[in-house]
């Protein structure tokens, strides 16, 4: 059984009951199925769970693609960029 199929029963049960809950997952390699559309999946990025709202353009992609693991903060302080060395 692949990892994506594990989330299938949770999503299917929510679709039958017409309820919207956030499903937490640590599996970033899971493939998004068409039944996931309209649901929010909280994907773990190594530090916290990032909520990902699934749209139809995401079908076929992996959950980890939508939860970035690194945060770019720039190449230095803003004061370093404004001063010009002489």
PDB file of C-alpha atoms in Angstrom, residues 32-86:
ATOM      1  CA  UNK A  32      -2.827  14.360  -4.161  1.00  0.00           C
ATOM      2  CA  UNK A  33      -5.928  12.564  -5.505  1.00  0.00           C
ATOM      3  CA  UNK A  34      -9.024  14.247  -7.002  1.00  0.00           C
ATOM      4  CA  UNK A  35     -11.025  13.350  -3.873  1.00  0.00           C
ATOM      5  CA  UNK A  36      -8.744  15.699  -1.843  1.00  0.00           C
ATOM      6  CA  UNK A  37     -10.035  18.795  -3.691  1.00  0.00           C
ATOM      7  CA  UNK A  38     -11.595  21.318  -1.327  1.00  0.00           C
ATOM      8  CA  UNK A  39      -9.995  19.907   1.826  1.00  0.00           C
ATOM      9  CA  UNK A  40      -7.153  21.279   3.935  1.00  0.00           C
ATOM     10  CA  UNK A  41      -4.214  19.003   4.725  1.00  0.00           C
ATOM     11  CA  UNK A  42      -1.657  20.063   7.342  1.00  0.00           C
ATOM     12  CA  UNK A  43       1.732  18.931   5.982  1.00  0.00           C
ATOM     13  CA  UNK A  44       4.714  18.724   8.351  1.00  0.00           C
ATOM     14  CA  UNK A  45       7.742  20.680   7.127  1.00  0.00           C
ATOM     15  CA  UNK A  46      10.161  19.503   9.821  1.00  0.00           C
ATOM     16  CA  UNK A  47       9.210  22.191  12.310  1.00  0.00           C
ATOM     17  CA  UNK A  48       5.438  22.706  12.179  1.00  0.00           C
ATOM     18  CA  UNK A  49       2.361  21.645  10.227  1.00  0.00           C
ATOM     19  CA  UNK A  50       1.686  23.957   7.279  1.00  0.00           C
ATOM     20  CA  UNK A  51      -1.985  24.081   6.181  1.00  0.00           C
ATOM     21  CA  UNK A  52      -2.374  23.390   2.451  1.00  0.00           C
ATOM     22  CA  UNK A  53      -5.762  23.971   0.799  1.00  0.00           C
ATOM     23  CA  UNK A  54      -6.043  21.539  -2.134  1.00  0.00           C
ATOM     24  CA  UNK A  55      -7.281  22.842  -5.493  1.00  0.00           C
ATOM     25  CA  UNK A  56      -7.744  20.990  -8.766  1.00  0.00           C
ATOM     26  CA  UNK A  57      -4.411  22.240 -10.159  1.00  0.00           C
ATOM     27  CA  UNK A  58      -2.578  20.327  -7.422  1.00  0.00           C
ATOM     28  CA  UNK A  59      -3.889  16.874  -8.416  1.00  0.00           C
ATOM     29  CA  UNK A  60      -1.021  14.526  -9.258  1.00  0.00           C
ATOM     30  CA  UNK A  61       1.572  16.537  -7.340  1.00  0.00           C
ATOM     31  CA  UNK A  62       3.101  15.638  -3.970  1.00  0.00           C
ATOM     32  CA  UNK A  63       2.000  17.214  -0.678  1.00  0.00           C
ATOM     33  CA  UNK A  64       5.579  18.220   0.158  1.00  0.00           C
ATOM     34  CA  UNK A  65       5.749  20.528  -2.851  1.00  0.00           C
ATOM     35  CA  UNK A  66       3.342  22.951  -1.160  1.00  0.00           C
ATOM     36  CA  UNK A  67       4.973  23.071   2.296  1.00  0.00           C
ATOM     37  CA  UNK A  68       8.405  24.732   1.982  1.00  0.00           C
ATOM     38  CA  UNK A  69      11.072  23.560   4.412  1.00  0.00           C
ATOM     39  CA  UNK A  70      13.424  26.529   4.164  1.00  0.00           C
ATOM     40  CA  UNK A  71      12.825  30.237   4.752  1.00  0.00           C
ATOM     41  CA  UNK A  72      14.913  32.729   2.786  1.00  0.00           C
ATOM     42  CA  UNK A  73      15.728  35.743   4.964  1.00  0.00           C
ATOM     43  CA  UNK A  74      18.036  37.716   2.685  1.00  0.00           C
ATOM     44  CA  UNK A  75      21.790  38.156   2.286  1.00  0.00           C
ATOM     45  CA  UNK A  76      22.452  40.455   5.192  1.00  0.00           C
ATOM     46  CA  UNK A  77      21.030  43.234   7.283  1.00  0.00           C
ATOM     47  CA  UNK A  78      19.135  46.027   5.580  1.00  0.00           C
ATOM     48  CA  UNK A  79      21.646  48.568   6.955  1.00  0.00           C
ATOM     49  CA  UNK A  80      24.492  46.745   5.175  1.00  0.00           C
ATOM     50  CA  UNK A  81      22.736  47.133   1.850  1.00  0.00           C
ATOM     51  CA  UNK A  82      22.121  50.868   2.192  1.00  0.00           C
ATOM     52  CA  UNK A  83      25.674  51.911   3.069  1.00  0.00           C
ATOM     53  CA  UNK A  84      28.151  52.243   0.229  1.00  0.00           C
ATOM     54  CA  UNK A  85      31.796  51.470   1.115  1.00  0.00           C
ATOM     55  CA  UNK A  86      34.360  54.140   0.130  1.00  0.00           C
TER      56      UNK A  86
END
